[in-house]
């Protein structure tokens, strides 16, 4: 089977439903898997979110729920953020779908709220330390790196430490080609870009199938 450059998180909305951020997964696939999306209510939208938005997520039939999460670097009410994370966590569990998570300065609360969640969790745009990464990996979570992969020595050290079977890569909002993200990440990890592509493609298949 051929391997492709999987983009686990890219902001290319599929429709105009208010509040629901529909994100493509695997956009460089040349076949039907190109249509997979994630859909969710971002923590930045927590104060204006409405319960009927959950029905909108269902109707989109996503492959994952997200991006959801907590962002304590914003002025958005933290209790509202936690409420909507909990509702979408429960929706994902009901639908049997992974979560794609946004987290800024809130990992203690995130870990507590997702304790016991029985399905895969992908933390997108990860820039944390090796210690934090180890804690998340111990929970069975996946970590995704994007345009910030070269931001700091800390991020580069963390990327080098991630087992390939727990790793994803993304373009997020950058507009960058996903292959270039892989090549920069592969340079940091001192491995061929094609080897990294194969490993991440396998992770994609393990989580989402064909």
PDB file of C-alpha atoms in Angstrom:
ATOM      1  CA  UNK A   1       0.000   0.000   0.000  1.00  0.00           C
ATOM      2  CA  UNK A   2       1.263   3.478  -0.867  1.00  0.00           C
ATOM      3  CA  UNK A   3       1.873   5.966   1.924  1.00  0.00           C
ATOM      4  CA  UNK A   4       0.743   9.588   1.777  1.00  0.00           C
ATOM      5  CA  UNK A   5       1.615  12.831   3.553  1.00  0.00           C
ATOM      6  CA  UNK A   6      -1.128  12.851   6.193  1.00  0.00           C
ATOM      7  CA  UNK A   7      -2.137  16.309   7.438  1.00  0.00           C
ATOM      8  CA  UNK A   8      -3.979  15.607  10.675  1.00  0.00           C
ATOM      9  CA  UNK A   9      -5.154  19.180  11.283  1.00  0.00           C
ATOM     10  CA  UNK A  10      -5.675  21.902   8.699  1.00  0.00           C
ATOM     11  CA  UNK A  11      -8.112  24.809   8.661  1.00  0.00           C
ATOM     12  CA  UNK A  12      -9.985  24.430   5.419  1.00  0.00           C
ATOM     13  CA  UNK A  13     -13.669  24.666   6.438  1.00  0.00           C
ATOM     14  CA  UNK A  14     -16.143  22.541   4.519  1.00  0.00           C
ATOM     15  CA  UNK A  15     -19.279  24.560   5.175  1.00  0.00           C
ATOM     16  CA  UNK A  16     -20.567  27.708   6.811  1.00  0.00           C
ATOM     17  CA  UNK A  17     -22.268  26.340   9.903  1.00  0.00           C
ATOM     18  CA  UNK A  18     -21.776  28.900  12.667  1.00  0.00           C
ATOM     19  CA  UNK A  19     -19.575  27.855  15.557  1.00  0.00           C
ATOM     20  CA  UNK A  20     -18.648  24.444  14.213  1.00  0.00           C
ATOM     21  CA  UNK A  21     -15.087  24.357  12.933  1.00  0.00           C
ATOM     22  CA  UNK A  22     -14.900  21.653  10.282  1.00  0.00           C
ATOM     23  CA  UNK A  23     -11.298  20.697   9.580  1.00  0.00           C
ATOM     24  CA  UNK A  24      -9.925  18.411   6.919  1.00  0.00           C
ATOM     25  CA  UNK A  25      -7.878  15.341   7.772  1.00  0.00           C
ATOM     26  CA  UNK A  26      -5.543  13.764   5.230  1.00  0.00           C
ATOM     27  CA  UNK A  27      -6.092  16.363   2.514  1.00  0.00           C
ATOM     28  CA  UNK A  28      -3.261  15.105   0.317  1.00  0.00           C
ATOM     29  CA  UNK A  29      -4.799  11.667  -0.122  1.00  0.00           C
ATOM     30  CA  UNK A  30      -5.671  11.088  -3.809  1.00  0.00           C
ATOM     31  CA  UNK A  31      -8.695   8.912  -3.072  1.00  0.00           C
ATOM     32  CA  UNK A  32     -11.884   8.845  -0.997  1.00  0.00           C
ATOM     33  CA  UNK A  33     -10.041   9.256   2.311  1.00  0.00           C
ATOM     34  CA  UNK A  34      -9.567  12.875   1.248  1.00  0.00           C
ATOM     35  CA  UNK A  35     -13.062  13.536   2.566  1.00  0.00           C
ATOM     36  CA  UNK A  36     -12.400  12.796   6.227  1.00  0.00           C
ATOM     37  CA  UNK A  37     -12.970  15.729   8.548  1.00  0.00           C
ATOM     38  CA  UNK A  38     -12.987  16.597  12.196  1.00  0.00           C
ATOM     39  CA  UNK A  39     -15.644  18.931  13.580  1.00  0.00           C
ATOM     40  CA  UNK A  40     -15.976  20.616  16.928  1.00  0.00           C
ATOM     41  CA  UNK A  41     -16.527  23.726  19.008  1.00  0.00           C
ATOM     42  CA  UNK A  42     -13.244  25.515  19.686  1.00  0.00           C
ATOM     43  CA  UNK A  43     -12.632  26.782  23.237  1.00  0.00           C
ATOM     44  CA  UNK A  44     -12.518  30.328  21.829  1.00  0.00           C
ATOM     45  CA  UNK A  45     -16.205  29.903  20.941  1.00  0.00           C
ATOM     46  CA  UNK A  46     -17.267  28.535  24.329  1.00  0.00           C
ATOM     47  CA  UNK A  47     -19.076  31.654  25.557  1.00  0.00           C
ATOM     48  CA  UNK A  48     -21.388  31.786  22.531  1.00  0.00           C
ATOM     49  CA  UNK A  49     -21.820  28.064  21.887  1.00  0.00           C
ATOM     50  CA  UNK A  50     -25.318  26.586  21.807  1.00  0.00           C
ATOM     51  CA  UNK A  51     -26.477  23.054  22.463  1.00  0.00           C
ATOM     52  CA  UNK A  52     -27.838  22.644  18.937  1.00  0.00           C
ATOM     53  CA  UNK A  53     -24.278  22.947  17.668  1.00  0.00           C
ATOM     54  CA  UNK A  54     -23.709  19.441  19.011  1.00  0.00           C
ATOM     55  CA  UNK A  55     -26.399  18.203  16.617  1.00  0.00           C
ATOM     56  CA  UNK A  56     -24.547  19.980  13.826  1.00  0.00           C
ATOM     57  CA  UNK A  57     -21.412  18.032  14.664  1.00  0.00           C
ATOM     58  CA  UNK A  58     -23.373  14.781  14.487  1.00  0.00           C
ATOM     59  CA  UNK A  59     -24.842  15.698  11.104  1.00  0.00           C
ATOM     60  CA  UNK A  60     -21.390  16.226   9.604  1.00  0.00           C
ATOM     61  CA  UNK A  61     -20.469  12.609  10.441  1.00  0.00           C
ATOM     62  CA  UNK A  62     -16.859  13.504  11.244  1.00  0.00           C
ATOM     63  CA  UNK A  63     -13.983  11.076  11.693  1.00  0.00           C
ATOM     64  CA  UNK A  64     -12.980  12.891  14.907  1.00  0.00           C
ATOM     65  CA  UNK A  65     -14.407  15.500  17.270  1.00  0.00           C
ATOM     66  CA  UNK A  66     -12.298  18.624  17.381  1.00  0.00           C
ATOM     67  CA  UNK A  67     -10.692  20.793  17.708  1.00  0.00           C
ATOM     68  CA  UNK A  68     -11.918  20.978  21.275  1.00  0.00           C
ATOM     69  CA  UNK A  69     -10.039  21.862  24.418  1.00  0.00           C
ATOM     70  CA  UNK A  70      -8.957  24.538  26.864  1.00  0.00           C
ATOM     71  CA  UNK A  71      -7.069  27.784  26.316  1.00  0.00           C
ATOM     72  CA  UNK A  72      -6.221  29.648  29.507  1.00  0.00           C
ATOM     73  CA  UNK A  73      -4.172  32.254  27.633  1.00  0.00           C
ATOM     74  CA  UNK A  74      -7.430  33.832  26.431  1.00  0.00           C
ATOM     75  CA  UNK A  75     -10.088  35.853  28.237  1.00  0.00           C
ATOM     76  CA  UNK A  76     -12.794  33.294  27.407  1.00  0.00           C
ATOM     77  CA  UNK A  77     -14.587  32.167  30.566  1.00  0.00           C
ATOM     78  CA  UNK A  78     -12.835  29.058  31.846  1.00  0.00           C
ATOM     79  CA  UNK A  79     -15.955  27.433  33.211  1.00  0.00           C
ATOM     80  CA  UNK A  80     -17.622  27.771  29.802  1.00  0.00           C
ATOM     81  CA  UNK A  81     -14.556  26.210  28.192  1.00  0.00           C
ATOM     82  CA  UNK A  82     -14.670  23.268  30.595  1.00  0.00           C
ATOM     83  CA  UNK A  83     -18.415  22.837  30.047  1.00  0.00           C
ATOM     84  CA  UNK A  84     -18.051  22.555  26.286  1.00  0.00           C
ATOM     85  CA  UNK A  85     -15.026  20.319  26.512  1.00  0.00           C
ATOM     86  CA  UNK A  86     -17.021  17.954  28.733  1.00  0.00           C
ATOM     87  CA  UNK A  87     -20.017  17.950  26.383  1.00  0.00           C
ATOM     88  CA  UNK A  88     -17.863  17.186  23.357  1.00  0.00           C
ATOM     89  CA  UNK A  89     -15.844  14.583  25.246  1.00  0.00           C
ATOM     90  CA  UNK A  90     -19.100  12.810  26.017  1.00  0.00           C
ATOM     91  CA  UNK A  91     -20.283  13.163  22.402  1.00  0.00           C
ATOM     92  CA  UNK A  92     -17.034  11.668  21.124  1.00  0.00           C
ATOM     93  CA  UNK A  93     -17.358   8.759  23.538  1.00  0.00           C
ATOM     94  CA  UNK A  94     -20.946   8.191  22.406  1.00  0.00           C
ATOM     95  CA  UNK A  95     -19.974   8.244  18.727  1.00  0.00           C
ATOM     96  CA  UNK A  96     -16.807   6.226  19.244  1.00  0.00           C
ATOM     97  CA  UNK A  97     -14.567   8.963  17.809  1.00  0.00           C
ATOM     98  CA  UNK A  98     -11.123  10.295  18.700  1.00  0.00           C
ATOM     99  CA  UNK A  99     -10.654  13.812  20.049  1.00  0.00           C
ATOM    100  CA  UNK A 100      -8.392  16.428  18.471  1.00  0.00           C
ATOM    101  CA  UNK A 101      -7.409  18.791  21.268  1.00  0.00           C
ATOM    102  CA  UNK A 102      -6.234  22.381  21.559  1.00  0.00           C
ATOM    103  CA  UNK A 103      -4.561  23.119  24.900  1.00  0.00           C
ATOM    104  CA  UNK A 104      -2.756  26.234  26.119  1.00  0.00           C
ATOM    105  CA  UNK A 105      -1.648  26.639  29.758  1.00  0.00           C
ATOM    106  CA  UNK A 106      -4.332  24.185  30.883  1.00  0.00           C
ATOM    107  CA  UNK A 107      -2.803  20.726  30.829  1.00  0.00           C
ATOM    108  CA  UNK A 108      -3.623  19.886  34.446  1.00  0.00           C
ATOM    109  CA  UNK A 109      -7.331  20.524  33.856  1.00  0.00           C
ATOM    110  CA  UNK A 110      -7.214  18.821  30.455  1.00  0.00           C
ATOM    111  CA  UNK A 111      -5.665  15.671  31.890  1.00  0.00           C
ATOM    112  CA  UNK A 112      -8.205  15.608  34.709  1.00  0.00           C
ATOM    113  CA  UNK A 113     -11.179  16.081  32.396  1.00  0.00           C
ATOM    114  CA  UNK A 114     -10.038  13.413  29.933  1.00  0.00           C
ATOM    115  CA  UNK A 115      -8.989  10.893  32.552  1.00  0.00           C
ATOM    116  CA  UNK A 116     -10.528   7.582  31.590  1.00  0.00           C
ATOM    117  CA  UNK A 117     -11.589   8.732  28.114  1.00  0.00           C
ATOM    118  CA  UNK A 118     -11.535   5.410  26.247  1.00  0.00           C
ATOM    119  CA  UNK A 119     -10.620   6.610  22.737  1.00  0.00           C
ATOM    120  CA  UNK A 120      -7.550   8.182  21.132  1.00  0.00           C
ATOM    121  CA  UNK A 121      -6.649  11.793  21.915  1.00  0.00           C
ATOM    122  CA  UNK A 122      -4.490  13.850  19.544  1.00  0.00           C
ATOM    123  CA  UNK A 123      -2.984  17.038  20.975  1.00  0.00           C
ATOM    124  CA  UNK A 124      -2.462  19.329  17.996  1.00  0.00           C
ATOM    125  CA  UNK A 125       0.220  21.990  17.695  1.00  0.00           C
ATOM    126  CA  UNK A 126       2.255  20.574  20.559  1.00  0.00           C
ATOM    127  CA  UNK A 127       5.193  22.705  21.744  1.00  0.00           C
ATOM    128  CA  UNK A 128       5.624  21.406  25.298  1.00  0.00           C
ATOM    129  CA  UNK A 129       8.539  19.866  27.118  1.00  0.00           C
ATOM    130  CA  UNK A 130       9.773  16.295  26.987  1.00  0.00           C
ATOM    131  CA  UNK A 131       8.426  15.809  30.516  1.00  0.00           C
ATOM    132  CA  UNK A 132       4.918  16.930  29.563  1.00  0.00           C
ATOM    133  CA  UNK A 133       5.061  14.878  26.366  1.00  0.00           C
ATOM    134  CA  UNK A 134       6.007  11.797  28.390  1.00  0.00           C
ATOM    135  CA  UNK A 135       3.014  12.331  30.696  1.00  0.00           C
ATOM    136  CA  UNK A 136       0.637  12.545  27.745  1.00  0.00           C
ATOM    137  CA  UNK A 137       2.176   9.573  25.953  1.00  0.00           C
ATOM    138  CA  UNK A 138       1.787   7.534  29.148  1.00  0.00           C
ATOM    139  CA  UNK A 139      -1.957   8.128  28.787  1.00  0.00           C
ATOM    140  CA  UNK A 140      -1.894   6.673  25.288  1.00  0.00           C
ATOM    141  CA  UNK A 141      -2.296  10.049  23.608  1.00  0.00           C
ATOM    142  CA  UNK A 142      -0.785  11.192  20.298  1.00  0.00           C
ATOM    143  CA  UNK A 143       1.095  14.442  19.715  1.00  0.00           C
ATOM    144  CA  UNK A 144       0.984  16.503  16.530  1.00  0.00           C
ATOM    145  CA  UNK A 145       3.580  19.069  15.469  1.00  0.00           C
ATOM    146  CA  UNK A 146       3.221  21.803  12.864  1.00  0.00           C
ATOM    147  CA  UNK A 147       4.789  25.046  11.724  1.00  0.00           C
ATOM    148  CA  UNK A 148       6.234  25.669  15.199  1.00  0.00           C
ATOM    149  CA  UNK A 149       8.377  22.542  14.965  1.00  0.00           C
ATOM    150  CA  UNK A 150      11.528  24.672  14.762  1.00  0.00           C
ATOM    151  CA  UNK A 151      10.402  27.314  17.234  1.00  0.00           C
ATOM    152  CA  UNK A 152      12.747  26.470  20.076  1.00  0.00           C
ATOM    153  CA  UNK A 153      15.395  23.974  21.204  1.00  0.00           C
ATOM    154  CA  UNK A 154      12.813  22.611  23.660  1.00  0.00           C
ATOM    155  CA  UNK A 155      10.336  21.800  20.903  1.00  0.00           C
ATOM    156  CA  UNK A 156      13.037  20.208  18.777  1.00  0.00           C
ATOM    157  CA  UNK A 157      14.201  18.037  21.673  1.00  0.00           C
ATOM    158  CA  UNK A 158      10.622  16.975  22.342  1.00  0.00           C
ATOM    159  CA  UNK A 159       9.996  16.096  18.696  1.00  0.00           C
ATOM    160  CA  UNK A 160      13.120  13.921  18.666  1.00  0.00           C
ATOM    161  CA  UNK A 161      11.864  12.072  21.752  1.00  0.00           C
ATOM    162  CA  UNK A 162       8.412  11.099  20.403  1.00  0.00           C
ATOM    163  CA  UNK A 163       8.058   7.472  19.262  1.00  0.00           C
ATOM    164  CA  UNK A 164       7.054   7.401  15.619  1.00  0.00           C
ATOM    165  CA  UNK A 165       3.928   5.362  16.415  1.00  0.00           C
ATOM    166  CA  UNK A 166       2.529   8.251  18.508  1.00  0.00           C
ATOM    167  CA  UNK A 167       3.278  11.109  16.150  1.00  0.00           C
ATOM    168  CA  UNK A 168       1.282  13.223  13.708  1.00  0.00           C
ATOM    169  CA  UNK A 169       2.105  16.324  11.654  1.00  0.00           C
ATOM    170  CA  UNK A 170      -0.090  19.203  10.534  1.00  0.00           C
ATOM    171  CA  UNK A 171      -0.311  22.507   8.679  1.00  0.00           C
ATOM    172  CA  UNK A 172      -2.929  24.057  11.007  1.00  0.00           C
ATOM    173  CA  UNK A 173      -3.552  27.626   9.733  1.00  0.00           C
ATOM    174  CA  UNK A 174      -0.152  28.139   8.114  1.00  0.00           C
ATOM    175  CA  UNK A 175      -0.958  27.493   4.456  1.00  0.00           C
ATOM    176  CA  UNK A 176       2.325  25.600   4.245  1.00  0.00           C
ATOM    177  CA  UNK A 177       2.571  22.421   2.174  1.00  0.00           C
ATOM    178  CA  UNK A 178       2.377  19.388   4.438  1.00  0.00           C
ATOM    179  CA  UNK A 179       5.356  17.708   2.762  1.00  0.00           C
ATOM    180  CA  UNK A 180       7.596  20.568   3.826  1.00  0.00           C
ATOM    181  CA  UNK A 181       6.497  20.098   7.451  1.00  0.00           C
ATOM    182  CA  UNK A 182       7.497  16.439   7.211  1.00  0.00           C
ATOM    183  CA  UNK A 183      10.876  17.264   5.729  1.00  0.00           C
ATOM    184  CA  UNK A 184      11.718  19.776   8.442  1.00  0.00           C
ATOM    185  CA  UNK A 185      10.524  17.373  11.145  1.00  0.00           C
ATOM    186  CA  UNK A 186      12.525  14.539   9.601  1.00  0.00           C
ATOM    187  CA  UNK A 187      15.659  16.678   9.599  1.00  0.00           C
ATOM    188  CA  UNK A 188      15.194  17.384  13.292  1.00  0.00           C
ATOM    189  CA  UNK A 189      14.624  13.685  14.005  1.00  0.00           C
ATOM    190  CA  UNK A 190      17.556  12.674  11.774  1.00  0.00           C
ATOM    191  CA  UNK A 191      15.521  10.252   9.686  1.00  0.00           C
ATOM    192  CA  UNK A 192      14.373  10.122   6.065  1.00  0.00           C
ATOM    193  CA  UNK A 193      11.210  12.090   5.383  1.00  0.00           C
ATOM    194  CA  UNK A 194       9.738   9.078   3.582  1.00  0.00           C
ATOM    195  CA  UNK A 195      10.248   6.922   6.679  1.00  0.00           C
ATOM    196  CA  UNK A 196       8.428   9.500   8.783  1.00  0.00           C
ATOM    197  CA  UNK A 197       5.651   9.669   6.170  1.00  0.00           C
ATOM    198  CA  UNK A 198       5.214   5.882   6.321  1.00  0.00           C
ATOM    199  CA  UNK A 199       5.038   5.864  10.126  1.00  0.00           C
ATOM    200  CA  UNK A 200       2.470   8.666  10.332  1.00  0.00           C
ATOM    201  CA  UNK A 201       0.394   7.110   7.559  1.00  0.00           C
ATOM    202  CA  UNK A 202       0.302   3.889   9.605  1.00  0.00           C
ATOM    203  CA  UNK A 203      -0.857   5.878  12.648  1.00  0.00           C
ATOM    204  CA  UNK A 204      -3.593   7.429  10.538  1.00  0.00           C
ATOM    205  CA  UNK A 205      -4.794   4.028   9.365  1.00  0.00           C
ATOM    206  CA  UNK A 206      -4.731   2.655  12.911  1.00  0.00           C
ATOM    207  CA  UNK A 207      -6.973   5.474  14.133  1.00  0.00           C
ATOM    208  CA  UNK A 208      -9.220   6.143  11.157  1.00  0.00           C
ATOM    209  CA  UNK A 209      -8.995   3.184   8.797  1.00  0.00           C
ATOM    210  CA  UNK A 210      -9.808   3.533   5.102  1.00  0.00           C
TER     211      UNK A 210
END
